[in-house]
PDB file of C-alpha atoms in Angstrom:
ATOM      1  CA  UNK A  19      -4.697  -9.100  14.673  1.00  0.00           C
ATOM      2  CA  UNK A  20      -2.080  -6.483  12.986  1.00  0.00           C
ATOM      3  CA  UNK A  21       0.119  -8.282  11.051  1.00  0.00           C
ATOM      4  CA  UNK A  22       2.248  -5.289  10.813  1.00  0.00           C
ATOM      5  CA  UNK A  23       2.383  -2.168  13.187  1.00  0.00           C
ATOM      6  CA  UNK A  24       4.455   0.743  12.316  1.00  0.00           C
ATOM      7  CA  UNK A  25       5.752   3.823  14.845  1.00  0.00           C
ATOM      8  CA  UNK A  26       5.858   6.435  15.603  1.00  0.00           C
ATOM      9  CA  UNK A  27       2.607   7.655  14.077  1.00  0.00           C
ATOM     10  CA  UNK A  28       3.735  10.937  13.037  1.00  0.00           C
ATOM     11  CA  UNK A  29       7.535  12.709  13.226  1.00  0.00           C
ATOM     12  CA  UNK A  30       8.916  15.659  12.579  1.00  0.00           C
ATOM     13  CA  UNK A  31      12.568  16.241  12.216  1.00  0.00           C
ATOM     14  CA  UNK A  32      14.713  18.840  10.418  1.00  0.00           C
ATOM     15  CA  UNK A  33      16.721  19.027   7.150  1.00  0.00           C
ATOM     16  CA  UNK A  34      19.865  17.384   7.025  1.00  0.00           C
ATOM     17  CA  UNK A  35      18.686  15.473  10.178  1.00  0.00           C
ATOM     18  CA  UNK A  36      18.143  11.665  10.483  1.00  0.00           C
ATOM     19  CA  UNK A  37      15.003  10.779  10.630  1.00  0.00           C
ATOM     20  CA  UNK A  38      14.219   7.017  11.981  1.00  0.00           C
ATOM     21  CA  UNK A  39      10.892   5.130  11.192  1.00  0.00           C
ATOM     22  CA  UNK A  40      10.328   1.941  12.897  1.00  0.00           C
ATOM     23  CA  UNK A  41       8.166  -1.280  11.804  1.00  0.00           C
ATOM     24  CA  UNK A  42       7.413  -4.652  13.446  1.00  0.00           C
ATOM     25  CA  UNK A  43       5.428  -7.510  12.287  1.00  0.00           C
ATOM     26  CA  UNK A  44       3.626 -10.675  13.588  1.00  0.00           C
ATOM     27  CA  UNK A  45       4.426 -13.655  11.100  1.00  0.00           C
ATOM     28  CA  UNK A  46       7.989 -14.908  11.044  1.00  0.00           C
ATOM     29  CA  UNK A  47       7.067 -16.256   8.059  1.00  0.00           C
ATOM     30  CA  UNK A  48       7.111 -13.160   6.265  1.00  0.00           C
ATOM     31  CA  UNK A  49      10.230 -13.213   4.006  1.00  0.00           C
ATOM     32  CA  UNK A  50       9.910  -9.667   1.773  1.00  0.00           C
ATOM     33  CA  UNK A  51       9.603  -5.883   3.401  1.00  0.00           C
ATOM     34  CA  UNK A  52       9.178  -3.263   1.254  1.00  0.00           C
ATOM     35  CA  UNK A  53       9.162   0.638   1.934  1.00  0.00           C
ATOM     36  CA  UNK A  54       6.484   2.602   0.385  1.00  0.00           C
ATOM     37  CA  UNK A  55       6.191   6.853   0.004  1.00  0.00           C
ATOM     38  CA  UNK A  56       3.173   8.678  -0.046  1.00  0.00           C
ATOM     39  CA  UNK A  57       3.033  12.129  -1.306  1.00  0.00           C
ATOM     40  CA  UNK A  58      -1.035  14.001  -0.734  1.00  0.00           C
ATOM     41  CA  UNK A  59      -2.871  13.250  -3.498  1.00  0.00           C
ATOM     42  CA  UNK A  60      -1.190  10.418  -5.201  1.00  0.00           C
ATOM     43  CA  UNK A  61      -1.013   6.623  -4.733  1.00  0.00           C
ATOM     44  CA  UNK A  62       1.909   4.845  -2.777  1.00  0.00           C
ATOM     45  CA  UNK A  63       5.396   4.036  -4.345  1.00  0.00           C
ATOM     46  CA  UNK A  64       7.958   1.839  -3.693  1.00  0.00           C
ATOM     47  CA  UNK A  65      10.953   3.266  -2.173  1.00  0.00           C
ATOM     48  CA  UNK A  66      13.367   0.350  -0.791  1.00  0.00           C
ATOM     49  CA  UNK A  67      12.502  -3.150   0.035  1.00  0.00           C
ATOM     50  CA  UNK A  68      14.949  -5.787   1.894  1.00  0.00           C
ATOM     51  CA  UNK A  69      14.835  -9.710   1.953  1.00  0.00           C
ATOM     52  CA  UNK A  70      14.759 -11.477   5.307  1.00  0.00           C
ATOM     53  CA  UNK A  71      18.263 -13.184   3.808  1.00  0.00           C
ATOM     54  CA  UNK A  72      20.032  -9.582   4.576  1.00  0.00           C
ATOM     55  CA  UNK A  73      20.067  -7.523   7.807  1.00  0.00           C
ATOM     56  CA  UNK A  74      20.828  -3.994   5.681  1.00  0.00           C
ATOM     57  CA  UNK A  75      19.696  -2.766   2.750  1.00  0.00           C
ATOM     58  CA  UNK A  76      21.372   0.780   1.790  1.00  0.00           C
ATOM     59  CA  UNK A  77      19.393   2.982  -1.300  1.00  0.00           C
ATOM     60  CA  UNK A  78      21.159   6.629  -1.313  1.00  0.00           C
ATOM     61  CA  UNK A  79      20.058   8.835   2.222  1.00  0.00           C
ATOM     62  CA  UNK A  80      17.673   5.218   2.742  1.00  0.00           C
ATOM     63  CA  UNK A  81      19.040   2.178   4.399  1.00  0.00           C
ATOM     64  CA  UNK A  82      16.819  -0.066   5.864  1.00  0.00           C
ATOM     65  CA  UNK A  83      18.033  -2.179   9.286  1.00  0.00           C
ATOM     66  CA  UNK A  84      16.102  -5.741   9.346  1.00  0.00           C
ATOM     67  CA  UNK A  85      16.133  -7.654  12.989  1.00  0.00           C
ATOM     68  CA  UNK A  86      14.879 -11.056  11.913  1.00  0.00           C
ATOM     69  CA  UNK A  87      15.192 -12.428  15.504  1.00  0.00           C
ATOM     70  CA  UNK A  88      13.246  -9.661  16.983  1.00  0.00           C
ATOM     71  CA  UNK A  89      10.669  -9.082  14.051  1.00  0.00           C
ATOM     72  CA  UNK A  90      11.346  -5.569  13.734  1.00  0.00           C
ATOM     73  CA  UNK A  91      12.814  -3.305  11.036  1.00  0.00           C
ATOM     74  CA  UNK A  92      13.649   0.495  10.379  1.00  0.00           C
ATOM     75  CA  UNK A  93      13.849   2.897   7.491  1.00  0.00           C
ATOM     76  CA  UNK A  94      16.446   5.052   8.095  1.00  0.00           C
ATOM     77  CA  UNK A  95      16.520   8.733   6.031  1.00  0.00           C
ATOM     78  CA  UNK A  96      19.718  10.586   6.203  1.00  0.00           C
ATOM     79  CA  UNK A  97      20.275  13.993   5.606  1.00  0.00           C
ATOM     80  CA  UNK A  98      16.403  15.010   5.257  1.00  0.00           C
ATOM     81  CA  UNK A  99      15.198  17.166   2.623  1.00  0.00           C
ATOM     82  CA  UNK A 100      12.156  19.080   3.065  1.00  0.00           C
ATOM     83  CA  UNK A 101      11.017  16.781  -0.060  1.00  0.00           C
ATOM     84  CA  UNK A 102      10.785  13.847   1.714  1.00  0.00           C
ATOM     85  CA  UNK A 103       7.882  14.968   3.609  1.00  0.00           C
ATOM     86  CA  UNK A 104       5.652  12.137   2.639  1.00  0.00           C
ATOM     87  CA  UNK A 105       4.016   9.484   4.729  1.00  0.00           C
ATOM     88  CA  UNK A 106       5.576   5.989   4.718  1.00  0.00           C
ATOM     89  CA  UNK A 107       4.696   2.315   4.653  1.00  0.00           C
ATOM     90  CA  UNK A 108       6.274  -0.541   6.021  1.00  0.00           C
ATOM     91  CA  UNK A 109       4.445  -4.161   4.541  1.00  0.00           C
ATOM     92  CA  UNK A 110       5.422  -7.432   4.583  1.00  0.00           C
ATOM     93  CA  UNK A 111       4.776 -10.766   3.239  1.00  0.00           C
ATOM     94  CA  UNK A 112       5.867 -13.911   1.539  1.00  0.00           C
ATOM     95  CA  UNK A 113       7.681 -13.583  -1.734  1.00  0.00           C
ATOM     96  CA  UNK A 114       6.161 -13.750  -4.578  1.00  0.00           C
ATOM     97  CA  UNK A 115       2.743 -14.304  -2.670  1.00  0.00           C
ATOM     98  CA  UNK A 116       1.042 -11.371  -4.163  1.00  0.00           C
ATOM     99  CA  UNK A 117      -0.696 -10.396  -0.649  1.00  0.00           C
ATOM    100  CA  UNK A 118       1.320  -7.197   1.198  1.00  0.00           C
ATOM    101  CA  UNK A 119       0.274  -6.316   4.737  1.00  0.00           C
ATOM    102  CA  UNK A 120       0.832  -3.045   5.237  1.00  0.00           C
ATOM    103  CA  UNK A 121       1.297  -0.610   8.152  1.00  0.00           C
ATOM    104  CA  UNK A 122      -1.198   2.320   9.016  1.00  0.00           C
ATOM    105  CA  UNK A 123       1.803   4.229   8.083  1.00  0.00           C
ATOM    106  CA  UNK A 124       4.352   7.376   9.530  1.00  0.00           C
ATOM    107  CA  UNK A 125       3.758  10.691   8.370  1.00  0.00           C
ATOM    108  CA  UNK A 126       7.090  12.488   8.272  1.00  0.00           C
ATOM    109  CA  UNK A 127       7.757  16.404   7.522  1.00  0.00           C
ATOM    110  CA  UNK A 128      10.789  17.681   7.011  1.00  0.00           C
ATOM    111  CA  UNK A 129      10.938  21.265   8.563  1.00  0.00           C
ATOM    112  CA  UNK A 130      13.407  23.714   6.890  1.00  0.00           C
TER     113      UNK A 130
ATOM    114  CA  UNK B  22       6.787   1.672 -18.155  1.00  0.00           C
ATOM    115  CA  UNK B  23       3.737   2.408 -17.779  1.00  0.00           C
ATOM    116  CA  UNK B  24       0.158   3.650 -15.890  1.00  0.00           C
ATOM    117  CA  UNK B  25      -2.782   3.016 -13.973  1.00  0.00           C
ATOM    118  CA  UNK B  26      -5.714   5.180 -14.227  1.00  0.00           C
ATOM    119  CA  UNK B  27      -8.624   5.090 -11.531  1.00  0.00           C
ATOM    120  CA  UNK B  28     -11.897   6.893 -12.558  1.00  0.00           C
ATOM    121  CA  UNK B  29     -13.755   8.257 -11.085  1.00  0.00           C
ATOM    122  CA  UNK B  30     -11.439  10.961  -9.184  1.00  0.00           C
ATOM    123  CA  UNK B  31     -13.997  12.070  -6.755  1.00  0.00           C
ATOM    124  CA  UNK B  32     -16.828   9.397  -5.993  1.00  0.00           C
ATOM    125  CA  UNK B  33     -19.987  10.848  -3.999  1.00  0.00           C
ATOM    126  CA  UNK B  34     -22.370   8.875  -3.241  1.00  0.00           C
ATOM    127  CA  UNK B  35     -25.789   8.443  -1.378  1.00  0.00           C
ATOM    128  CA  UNK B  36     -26.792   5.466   1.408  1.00  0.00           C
ATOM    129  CA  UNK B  37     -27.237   2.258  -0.083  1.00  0.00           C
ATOM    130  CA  UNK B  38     -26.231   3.344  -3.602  1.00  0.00           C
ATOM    131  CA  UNK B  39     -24.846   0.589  -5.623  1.00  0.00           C
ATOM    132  CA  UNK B  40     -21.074   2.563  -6.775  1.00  0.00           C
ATOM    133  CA  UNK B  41     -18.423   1.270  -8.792  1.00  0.00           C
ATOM    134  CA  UNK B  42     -14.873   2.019  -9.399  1.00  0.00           C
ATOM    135  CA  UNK B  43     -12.778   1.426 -12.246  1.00  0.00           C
ATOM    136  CA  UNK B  44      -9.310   0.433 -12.951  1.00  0.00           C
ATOM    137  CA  UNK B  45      -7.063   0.468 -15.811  1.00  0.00           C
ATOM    138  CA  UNK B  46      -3.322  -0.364 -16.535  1.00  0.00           C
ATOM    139  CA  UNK B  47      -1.119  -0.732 -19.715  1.00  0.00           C
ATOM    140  CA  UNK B  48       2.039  -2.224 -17.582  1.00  0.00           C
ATOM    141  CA  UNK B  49       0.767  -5.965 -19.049  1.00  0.00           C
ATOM    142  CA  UNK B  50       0.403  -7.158 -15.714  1.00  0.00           C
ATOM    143  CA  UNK B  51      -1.268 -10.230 -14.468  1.00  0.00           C
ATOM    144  CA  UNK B  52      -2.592  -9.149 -10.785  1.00  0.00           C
ATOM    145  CA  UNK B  53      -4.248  -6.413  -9.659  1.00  0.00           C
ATOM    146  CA  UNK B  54      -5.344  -5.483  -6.118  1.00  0.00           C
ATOM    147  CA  UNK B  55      -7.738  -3.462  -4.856  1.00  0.00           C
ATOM    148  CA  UNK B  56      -7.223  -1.526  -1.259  1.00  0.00           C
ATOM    149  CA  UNK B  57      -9.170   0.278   0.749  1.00  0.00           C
ATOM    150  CA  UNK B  58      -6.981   3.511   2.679  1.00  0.00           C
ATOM    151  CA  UNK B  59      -9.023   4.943   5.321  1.00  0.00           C
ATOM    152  CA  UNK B  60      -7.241   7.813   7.370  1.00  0.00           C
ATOM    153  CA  UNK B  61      -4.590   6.745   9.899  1.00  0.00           C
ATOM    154  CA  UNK B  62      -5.482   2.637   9.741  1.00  0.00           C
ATOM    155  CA  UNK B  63      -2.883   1.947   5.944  1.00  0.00           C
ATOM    156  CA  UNK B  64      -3.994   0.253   3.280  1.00  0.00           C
ATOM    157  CA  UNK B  65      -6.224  -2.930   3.366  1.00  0.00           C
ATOM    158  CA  UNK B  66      -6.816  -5.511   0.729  1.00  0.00           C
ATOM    159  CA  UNK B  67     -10.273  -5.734  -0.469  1.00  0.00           C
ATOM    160  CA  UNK B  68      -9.591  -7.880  -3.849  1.00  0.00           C
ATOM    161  CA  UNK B  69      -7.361  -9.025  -6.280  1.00  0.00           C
ATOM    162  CA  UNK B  70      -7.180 -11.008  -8.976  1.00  0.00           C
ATOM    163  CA  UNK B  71      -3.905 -13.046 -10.665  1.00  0.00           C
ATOM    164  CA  UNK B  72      -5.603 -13.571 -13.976  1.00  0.00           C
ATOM    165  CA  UNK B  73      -8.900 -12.418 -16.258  1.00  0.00           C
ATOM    166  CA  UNK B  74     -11.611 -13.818 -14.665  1.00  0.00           C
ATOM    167  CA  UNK B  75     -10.127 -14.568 -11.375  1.00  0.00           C
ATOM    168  CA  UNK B  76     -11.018 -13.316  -8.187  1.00  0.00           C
ATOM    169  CA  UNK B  77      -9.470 -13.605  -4.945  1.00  0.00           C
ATOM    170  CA  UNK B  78     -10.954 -12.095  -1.253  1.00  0.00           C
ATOM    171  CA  UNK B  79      -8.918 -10.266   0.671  1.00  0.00           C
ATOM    172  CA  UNK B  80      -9.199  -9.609   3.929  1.00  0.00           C
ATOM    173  CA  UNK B  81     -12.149  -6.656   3.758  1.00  0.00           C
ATOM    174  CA  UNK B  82     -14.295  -7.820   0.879  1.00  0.00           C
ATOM    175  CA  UNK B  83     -17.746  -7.777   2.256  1.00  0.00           C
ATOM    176  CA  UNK B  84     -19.721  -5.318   1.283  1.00  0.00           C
ATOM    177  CA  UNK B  85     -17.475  -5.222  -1.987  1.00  0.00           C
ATOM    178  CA  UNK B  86     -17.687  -7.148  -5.411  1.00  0.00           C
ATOM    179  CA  UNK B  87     -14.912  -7.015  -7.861  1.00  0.00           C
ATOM    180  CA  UNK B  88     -14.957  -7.919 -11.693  1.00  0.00           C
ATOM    181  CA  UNK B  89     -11.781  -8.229 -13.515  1.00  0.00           C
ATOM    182  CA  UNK B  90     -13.077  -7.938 -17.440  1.00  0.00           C
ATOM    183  CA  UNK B  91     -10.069  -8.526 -19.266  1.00  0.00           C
ATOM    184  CA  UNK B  92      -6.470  -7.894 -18.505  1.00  0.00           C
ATOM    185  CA  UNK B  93      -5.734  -4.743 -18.246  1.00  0.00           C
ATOM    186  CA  UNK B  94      -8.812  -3.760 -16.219  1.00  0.00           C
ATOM    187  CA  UNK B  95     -10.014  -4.657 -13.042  1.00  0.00           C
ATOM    188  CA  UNK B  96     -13.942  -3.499 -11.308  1.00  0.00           C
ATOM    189  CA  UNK B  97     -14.502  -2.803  -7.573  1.00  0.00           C
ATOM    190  CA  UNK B  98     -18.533  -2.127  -6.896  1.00  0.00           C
ATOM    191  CA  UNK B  99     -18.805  -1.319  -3.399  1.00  0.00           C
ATOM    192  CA  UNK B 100     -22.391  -3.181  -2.827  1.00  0.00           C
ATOM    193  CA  UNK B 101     -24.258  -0.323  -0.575  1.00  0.00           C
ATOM    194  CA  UNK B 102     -22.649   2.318   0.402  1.00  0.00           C
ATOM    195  CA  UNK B 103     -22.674   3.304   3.965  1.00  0.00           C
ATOM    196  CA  UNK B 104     -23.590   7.348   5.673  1.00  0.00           C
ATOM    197  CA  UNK B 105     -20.810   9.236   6.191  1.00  0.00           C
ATOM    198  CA  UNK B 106     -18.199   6.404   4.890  1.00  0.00           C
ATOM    199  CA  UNK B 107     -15.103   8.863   3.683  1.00  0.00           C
ATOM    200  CA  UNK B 108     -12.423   6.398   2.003  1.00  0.00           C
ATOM    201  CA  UNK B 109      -9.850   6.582  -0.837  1.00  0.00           C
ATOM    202  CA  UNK B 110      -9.659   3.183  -3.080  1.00  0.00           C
ATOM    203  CA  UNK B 111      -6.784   2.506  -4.330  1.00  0.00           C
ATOM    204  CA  UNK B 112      -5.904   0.436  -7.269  1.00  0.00           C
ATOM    205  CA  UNK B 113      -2.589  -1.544  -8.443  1.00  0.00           C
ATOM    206  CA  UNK B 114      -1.151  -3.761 -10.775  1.00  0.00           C
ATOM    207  CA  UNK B 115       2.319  -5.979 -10.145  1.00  0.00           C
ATOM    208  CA  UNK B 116       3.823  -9.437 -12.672  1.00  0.00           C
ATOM    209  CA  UNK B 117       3.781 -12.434 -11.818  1.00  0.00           C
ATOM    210  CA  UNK B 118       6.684 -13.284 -10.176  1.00  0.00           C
ATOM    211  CA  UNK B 119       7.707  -9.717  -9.351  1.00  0.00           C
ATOM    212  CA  UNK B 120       6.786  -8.376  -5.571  1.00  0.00           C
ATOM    213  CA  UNK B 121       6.664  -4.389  -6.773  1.00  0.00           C
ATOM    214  CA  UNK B 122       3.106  -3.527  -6.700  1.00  0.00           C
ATOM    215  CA  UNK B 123       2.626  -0.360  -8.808  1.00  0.00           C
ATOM    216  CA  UNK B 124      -0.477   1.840  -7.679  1.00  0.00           C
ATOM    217  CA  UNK B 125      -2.924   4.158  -9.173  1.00  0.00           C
ATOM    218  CA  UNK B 126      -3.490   7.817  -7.764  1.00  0.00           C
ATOM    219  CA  UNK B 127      -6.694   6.310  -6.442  1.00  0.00           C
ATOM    220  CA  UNK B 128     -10.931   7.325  -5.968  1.00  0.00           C
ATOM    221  CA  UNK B 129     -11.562   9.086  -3.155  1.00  0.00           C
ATOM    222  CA  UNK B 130     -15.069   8.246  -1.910  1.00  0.00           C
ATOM    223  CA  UNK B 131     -17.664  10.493   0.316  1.00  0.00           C
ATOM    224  CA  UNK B 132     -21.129   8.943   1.140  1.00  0.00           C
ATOM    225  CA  UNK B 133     -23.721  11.708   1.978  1.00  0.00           C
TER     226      UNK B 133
END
């Protein structure tokens, strides 16, 4: 069963658009939800993370919205640069656990 | 701050070849993970270990062994490789106590 399921699969928006990426997850245990970027090439990185304590985590042109009641989160990217084209991670697990579930991941492009 | 460095950079190997992949990082970090990232499915754990000499399955680890030598390395010998497997392996390294997992550019791997 996938623990955490990400959408849409792939998105293209323009720059200075918003774009939206969405993420759900299975265990309401699950208490930590980091954001990770993937440029070609390289490994992941972390970009923003948010505690299940708080409902909005804000990190420059990223905020992330958490839903605790209906499992689901979003990575919101304001004002997109055609340097954020990247593909992007949602995971989740228990703090401090060490294991991360992760998403199979949206693949954004900014168009110019 | 620091890095992790993955050799090889290209892996290519034949069916049932014995292959392994290494891992190095001079954060100072206890745990370190090995995932597997196979083309639209995200990253999933394979291994990881919280200490020297520890070793801890995740959830893809047949068909894998993993060897963590001393700190600041950490093995991953995929046991026989299978025909036309096309993966990238990625390594990473977090503290104990920290969530932030910190990953290597990873070893992409083509079985002939």
């Amino acid at each position: 069963q996938q623990q955490v399921r990400q959408s849409p699969q792939s998105l293209t928006v323009w720059e200075g658009e918003t774009a939206i990426l969405n993420c759900s997850y299975e265990d309401s245990t699950f208490n930590y939800f980091p954001w990770y970027q993937q440029f070609p090439g390289e490994g992941p990185a972390l970009l923003i993370s948010i505690r299940s304590v708080s409902d909005k985590k804000e990190d420059g042109r990223f905020t992330i919205f958490f839903n605790k009641r209906e499992k689901k989160l979003s990575l919101h990217i304001t004002d997109s640069q055609p340097g954020d084209s990247a593909t992007y991670f949602c995971a989740a697990s228990l703090s401090n656990y060490n294991v991360l579930y992760f998403g199979s991941g949206t693949k954004l492009t900014v168009e110019p | 701050g620091g890095i992790i460095t993955q050799t090889p950079k290209f892996l290519i190997g034949q069916e049932g070849q014995k292959l392994t992949l290494k891992c190095q990082q001079n954060f100072n970090h206890d745990t370190m993970y090995w995932y597997r990232q196979d083309s639209g499915k995200g990253l999933r754990l394979i291994y990881y270990s919280i200490t020297e000499n520890d070793l801890q399955k995740g959830d893809l680890s047949e068909g894998y062994d993993a060897s963590r030598e001393k700190k600041s390395s950490f093995s991953l010998t995929v046991t026989s490789a299978q025909k036309n497997e096309m993966a990238v392996f990625l390594c990473a390294s977090s503290r104990t106590g920290q969530d932030t997992q910190y990953f290597g550019p990873g070893t992409r791997l083509l079985v002939l």
